[in-house]
PDB file of C-alpha atoms in Angstrom:
ATOM      1  CA  LEU A   1     190.394 225.352 231.020  1.00  0.00           C
ATOM      2  CA  ARG A   2     194.043 225.895 230.122  1.00  0.00           C
ATOM      3  CA  GLU A   3     194.266 222.277 228.965  1.00  0.00           C
ATOM      4  CA  LEU A   4     191.157 222.725 226.814  1.00  0.00           C
ATOM      5  CA  ALA A   5     192.509 225.964 225.337  1.00  0.00           C
ATOM      6  CA  ALA A   6     195.831 224.261 224.567  1.00  0.00           C
ATOM      7  CA  SER A   7     194.044 221.302 222.984  1.00  0.00           C
ATOM      8  CA  ILE A   8     191.854 223.505 220.801  1.00  0.00           C
ATOM      9  CA  GLY A   9     194.823 225.745 219.976  1.00  0.00           C
ATOM     10  CA  GLY A  10     196.813 222.687 218.901  1.00  0.00           C
ATOM     11  CA  ALA A  11     193.978 221.545 216.646  1.00  0.00           C
ATOM     12  CA  THR A  12     193.615 224.952 214.994  1.00  0.00           C
ATOM     13  CA  ASP A  13     197.399 225.225 214.573  1.00  0.00           C
ATOM     14  CA  GLN A  14     197.392 221.845 212.799  1.00  0.00           C
ATOM     15  CA  ILE A  15     194.511 222.938 210.562  1.00  0.00           C
ATOM     16  CA  GLU A  16     196.376 226.156 209.708  1.00  0.00           C
ATOM     17  CA  ARG A  17     199.507 224.173 208.797  1.00  0.00           C
ATOM     18  CA  GLU A  18     197.472 221.860 206.553  1.00  0.00           C
ATOM     19  CA  LEU A  19     195.747 224.766 204.843  1.00  0.00           C
ATOM     20  CA  SER A  20     198.987 226.683 204.445  1.00  0.00           C
ATOM     21  CA  ASP A  21     200.673 223.674 202.839  1.00  0.00           C
ATOM     22  CA  ALA A  22     197.697 223.012 200.554  1.00  0.00           C
ATOM     23  CA  LEU A  23     197.473 226.669 199.505  1.00  0.00           C
ATOM     24  CA  THR A  24     201.052 226.803 198.269  1.00  0.00           C
ATOM     25  CA  PRO A  25     200.383 226.352 194.562  1.00  0.00           C
ATOM     26  CA  ARG A  26     202.964 225.522 191.967  1.00  0.00           C
ATOM     27  CA  ASP A  27     200.757 227.032 189.281  1.00  0.00           C
ATOM     28  CA  LEU A  28     198.156 229.800 189.559  1.00  0.00           C
ATOM     29  CA  SER A  29     196.040 228.818 186.557  1.00  0.00           C
ATOM     30  CA  ALA A  30     192.281 228.296 186.851  1.00  0.00           C
ATOM     31  CA  ALA A  31     192.765 224.563 186.278  1.00  0.00           C
ATOM     32  CA  SER A  32     195.297 224.424 189.105  1.00  0.00           C
ATOM     33  CA  MET A  33     192.975 226.354 191.445  1.00  0.00           C
ATOM     34  CA  ARG A  34     190.123 223.947 190.700  1.00  0.00           C
ATOM     35  CA  GLU A  35     192.410 220.946 191.251  1.00  0.00           C
ATOM     36  CA  LEU A  36     193.565 222.424 194.572  1.00  0.00           C
ATOM     37  CA  ARG A  37     189.927 222.607 195.668  1.00  0.00           C
ATOM     38  CA  ARG A  38     189.273 218.995 194.647  1.00  0.00           C
ATOM     39  CA  ARG A  39     192.271 217.583 196.517  1.00  0.00           C
ATOM     40  CA  THR A  40     191.848 219.598 199.734  1.00  0.00           C
ATOM     41  CA  PRO A  41     188.958 218.275 201.868  1.00  0.00           C
ATOM     42  CA  LEU A  42     189.116 221.255 204.241  1.00  0.00           C
ATOM     43  CA  VAL A  43     188.436 223.715 201.409  1.00  0.00           C
ATOM     44  CA  THR A  44     185.101 224.205 199.681  1.00  0.00           C
ATOM     45  CA  GLN A  45     186.325 226.968 197.356  1.00  0.00           C
ATOM     46  CA  VAL A  46     189.592 228.760 196.609  1.00  0.00           C
ATOM     47  CA  PHE A  47     190.319 232.343 195.643  1.00  0.00           C
ATOM     48  CA  LEU A  48     193.278 234.284 194.327  1.00  0.00           C
ATOM     49  CA  LEU A  49     193.912 238.033 194.475  1.00  0.00           C
ATOM     50  CA  ASP A  50     196.656 239.850 192.624  1.00  0.00           C
ATOM     51  CA  ARG A  51     198.901 242.261 194.540  1.00  0.00           C
ATOM     52  CA  GLU A  52     196.520 245.149 193.800  1.00  0.00           C
ATOM     53  CA  GLY A  53     193.614 243.253 195.365  1.00  0.00           C
ATOM     54  CA  ALA A  54     191.811 242.351 192.134  1.00  0.00           C
ATOM     55  CA  LEU A  55     190.076 238.989 192.207  1.00  0.00           C
ATOM     56  CA  VAL A  56     191.836 236.685 189.728  1.00  0.00           C
ATOM     57  CA  PHE A  57     190.094 233.441 190.716  1.00  0.00           C
ATOM     58  CA  PRO A  58     187.258 232.532 190.658  1.00  0.00           C
ATOM     59  CA  PRO A  59     186.991 234.056 187.226  1.00  0.00           C
ATOM     60  CA  GLN A  60     184.539 236.891 186.669  1.00  0.00           C
ATOM     61  CA  ASP A  61     183.529 235.690 183.215  1.00  0.00           C
ATOM     62  CA  ALA A  62     181.440 232.889 181.740  1.00  0.00           C
ATOM     63  CA  THR A  63     184.132 230.286 182.505  1.00  0.00           C
ATOM     64  CA  ARG A  64     183.257 230.194 186.209  1.00  0.00           C
ATOM     65  CA  THR A  65     181.285 227.256 187.552  1.00  0.00           C
ATOM     66  CA  GLU A  66     178.010 227.504 189.459  1.00  0.00           C
ATOM     67  CA  ASP A  67     179.860 226.659 192.723  1.00  0.00           C
ATOM     68  CA  GLU A  68     182.273 229.503 192.057  1.00  0.00           C
ATOM     69  CA  ALA A  69     179.384 231.883 191.341  1.00  0.00           C
ATOM     70  CA  ASP A  70     177.731 230.840 194.638  1.00  0.00           C
ATOM     71  CA  PHE A  71     181.009 231.497 196.465  1.00  0.00           C
ATOM     72  CA  LEU A  72     181.261 234.965 194.918  1.00  0.00           C
ATOM     73  CA  ARG A  73     177.707 235.749 196.072  1.00  0.00           C
ATOM     74  CA  ARG A  74     178.471 234.575 199.650  1.00  0.00           C
ATOM     75  CA  THR A  75     181.658 236.630 199.815  1.00  0.00           C
ATOM     76  CA  ALA A  76     180.634 239.685 197.761  1.00  0.00           C
ATOM     77  CA  ALA A  77     180.994 242.071 200.711  1.00  0.00           C
ATOM     78  CA  ILE A  78     184.644 241.041 201.110  1.00  0.00           C
ATOM     79  CA  TRP A  79     185.586 241.653 197.461  1.00  0.00           C
ATOM     80  CA  THR A  80     183.694 244.943 197.241  1.00  0.00           C
ATOM     81  CA  ARG A  81     185.213 246.229 200.504  1.00  0.00           C
ATOM     82  CA  GLN A  82     181.839 246.430 202.211  1.00  0.00           C
ATOM     83  CA  ALA A  83     182.949 244.028 204.957  1.00  0.00           C
ATOM     84  CA  ILE A  84     184.769 245.435 207.950  1.00  0.00           C
ATOM     85  CA  LEU A  85     187.790 243.198 208.361  1.00  0.00           C
ATOM     86  CA  TYR A  86     189.802 243.011 211.547  1.00  0.00           C
ATOM     87  CA  LEU A  87     193.335 244.307 211.207  1.00  0.00           C
ATOM     88  CA  PRO A  88     195.681 243.076 213.942  1.00  0.00           C
ATOM     89  CA  PRO A  89     197.630 245.847 215.696  1.00  0.00           C
ATOM     90  CA  GLU A  90     200.795 246.874 213.895  1.00  0.00           C
ATOM     91  CA  ARG A  91     204.056 245.930 215.581  1.00  0.00           C
ATOM     92  CA  GLU A  92     205.876 248.858 214.008  1.00  0.00           C
ATOM     93  CA  ALA A  93     205.050 252.292 212.683  1.00  0.00           C
ATOM     94  CA  PRO A  94     202.839 252.244 209.582  1.00  0.00           C
ATOM     95  CA  SER A  95     204.629 252.650 206.283  1.00  0.00           C
ATOM     96  CA  ASN A  96     203.117 254.069 203.113  1.00  0.00           C
ATOM     97  CA  ARG A  97     200.155 251.766 203.440  1.00  0.00           C
ATOM     98  CA  ARG A  98     197.309 252.046 200.951  1.00  0.00           C
ATOM     99  CA  VAL A  99     194.155 253.448 202.454  1.00  0.00           C
ATOM    100  CA  ASN A 100     190.791 251.935 201.642  1.00  0.00           C
ATOM    101  CA  VAL A 101     189.376 254.324 199.043  1.00  0.00           C
ATOM    102  CA  LYS A 102     185.773 253.935 200.180  1.00  0.00           C
ATOM    103  CA  GLY A 103     186.696 254.483 203.819  1.00  0.00           C
ATOM    104  CA  ARG A 104     184.803 251.367 204.888  1.00  0.00           C
ATOM    105  CA  GLY A 105     186.329 248.061 205.785  1.00  0.00           C
ATOM    106  CA  ASP A 106     189.673 246.818 204.630  1.00  0.00           C
ATOM    107  CA  SER A 107     190.890 244.546 201.899  1.00  0.00           C
ATOM    108  CA  LEU A 108     192.682 241.243 202.195  1.00  0.00           C
ATOM    109  CA  ILE A 109     195.717 242.967 200.688  1.00  0.00           C
ATOM    110  CA  ASP A 110     195.662 245.373 203.646  1.00  0.00           C
ATOM    111  CA  LEU A 111     195.522 242.419 206.027  1.00  0.00           C
ATOM    112  CA  ALA A 112     198.388 240.705 204.178  1.00  0.00           C
ATOM    113  CA  GLU A 113     200.556 243.789 204.667  1.00  0.00           C
ATOM    114  CA  ARG A 114     200.413 243.128 208.405  1.00  0.00           C
ATOM    115  CA  SER A 115     200.356 239.355 208.608  1.00  0.00           C
ATOM    116  CA  PRO A 116     201.451 236.464 206.385  1.00  0.00           C
ATOM    117  CA  ARG A 117     198.186 234.568 206.954  1.00  0.00           C
ATOM    118  CA  GLY A 118     194.894 234.807 208.749  1.00  0.00           C
ATOM    119  CA  TRP A 119     191.207 234.024 209.078  1.00  0.00           C
ATOM    120  CA  ILE A 120     187.990 235.817 208.248  1.00  0.00           C
ATOM    121  CA  ALA A 121     184.698 234.708 209.756  1.00  0.00           C
ATOM    122  CA  TRP A 122     181.317 235.958 208.553  1.00  0.00           C
ATOM    123  CA  HIS A 123     177.661 235.001 208.674  1.00  0.00           C
ATOM    124  CA  TRP A 124     175.774 234.124 205.542  1.00  0.00           C
ATOM    125  CA  ARG A 125     172.232 232.744 205.499  1.00  0.00           C
ATOM    126  CA  GLU A 126     172.587 229.376 207.236  1.00  0.00           C
ATOM    127  CA  GLY A 127     175.395 230.285 209.583  1.00  0.00           C
ATOM    128  CA  LEU A 128     179.023 230.994 210.197  1.00  0.00           C
ATOM    129  CA  HIS A 129     181.565 230.711 207.359  1.00  0.00           C
ATOM    130  CA  PHE A 130     185.354 230.849 207.431  1.00  0.00           C
ATOM    131  CA  LEU A 131     188.040 231.961 204.997  1.00  0.00           C
ATOM    132  CA  PHE A 132     191.692 231.126 205.510  1.00  0.00           C
ATOM    133  CA  TRP A 133     194.150 233.224 203.495  1.00  0.00           C
ATOM    134  CA  GLN A 134     197.878 233.632 203.093  1.00  0.00           C
ATOM    135  CA  LYS A 135     200.149 236.092 201.370  1.00  0.00           C
ATOM    136  CA  LEU A 136     201.988 235.043 198.226  1.00  0.00           C
ATOM    137  CA  ALA A 137     205.578 235.998 197.446  1.00  0.00           C
ATOM    138  CA  ASP A 138     204.411 238.443 194.742  1.00  0.00           C
ATOM    139  CA  GLY A 139     202.191 240.334 197.212  1.00  0.00           C
ATOM    140  CA  GLY A 140     198.965 238.660 196.126  1.00  0.00           C
ATOM    141  CA  VAL A 141     196.758 236.564 198.383  1.00  0.00           C
ATOM    142  CA  ILE A 142     195.530 232.998 198.022  1.00  0.00           C
ATOM    143  CA  GLY A 143     192.951 231.430 200.253  1.00  0.00           C
ATOM    144  CA  GLY A 144     189.997 229.196 200.617  1.00  0.00           C
ATOM    145  CA  GLU A 145     186.598 228.951 202.167  1.00  0.00           C
ATOM    146  CA  VAL A 146     186.993 226.336 204.869  1.00  0.00           C
ATOM    147  CA  GLU A 147     184.461 223.519 205.172  1.00  0.00           C
ATOM    148  CA  ARG A 148     182.967 224.507 208.517  1.00  0.00           C
ATOM    149  CA  VAL A 149     181.581 221.070 209.370  1.00  0.00           C
ATOM    150  CA  VAL A 150     185.050 219.544 208.983  1.00  0.00           C
ATOM    151  CA  LEU A 151     186.668 222.418 210.881  1.00  0.00           C
ATOM    152  CA  LEU A 152     184.223 222.290 213.769  1.00  0.00           C
ATOM    153  CA  SER A 153     184.250 218.482 213.997  1.00  0.00           C
ATOM    154  CA  ARG A 154     188.039 218.480 214.204  1.00  0.00           C
ATOM    155  CA  ILE A 155     187.974 221.073 216.977  1.00  0.00           C
ATOM    156  CA  VAL A 156     185.177 219.310 218.864  1.00  0.00           C
ATOM    157  CA  GLY A 157     187.098 216.044 218.431  1.00  0.00           C
ATOM    158  CA  THR A 158     189.896 217.451 220.580  1.00  0.00           C
ATOM    159  CA  LEU A 159     187.572 217.991 223.544  1.00  0.00           C
ATOM    160  CA  PRO A 160     187.780 215.371 226.254  1.00  0.00           C
ATOM    161  CA  ALA A 161     184.969 212.867 226.572  1.00  0.00           C
ATOM    162  CA  SER A 162     183.015 213.180 229.798  1.00  0.00           C
ATOM    163  CA  GLU A 163     180.220 211.367 231.531  1.00  0.00           C
ATOM    164  CA  LEU A 164     176.719 212.801 231.317  1.00  0.00           C
ATOM    165  CA  ASP A 165     176.800 213.381 235.087  1.00  0.00           C
ATOM    166  CA  ASP A 166     179.760 215.737 234.603  1.00  0.00           C
TER     167      ASP A 166
END
């Protein structure tokens, strides 16, 4: 079991490195965000939050695509702070951290105050979905919805082959 855990851990570490590299934009324009999505097979959609937690991309106006609108519907609970997000334990005493105004859930900005990157998993209609996010130098957050079929196939691909009798 330790070997399996190490194998799966290695695969997820590699996926995180790939996503982290891909989500290091040179430009934060809408065109750049759309290009990032097209050239990153692990990502089905990207998002960008400013340091206050406001959603910058996908755009909230008529310039957004239908795919971006679908993404916003799937993830609405996250952006409206209706989702309860897991905050890892703090390693040091809390500073003057912002408190979620509604008292429910947490924002990605709150998560980014504790960790430089992370994952969010949630269920939507047909199954489990994943977001990978990382903190930007300006305090904002960039991330992407991860293509779950690709993610799961890469993890399953690390499992050893066995005979049916096993």
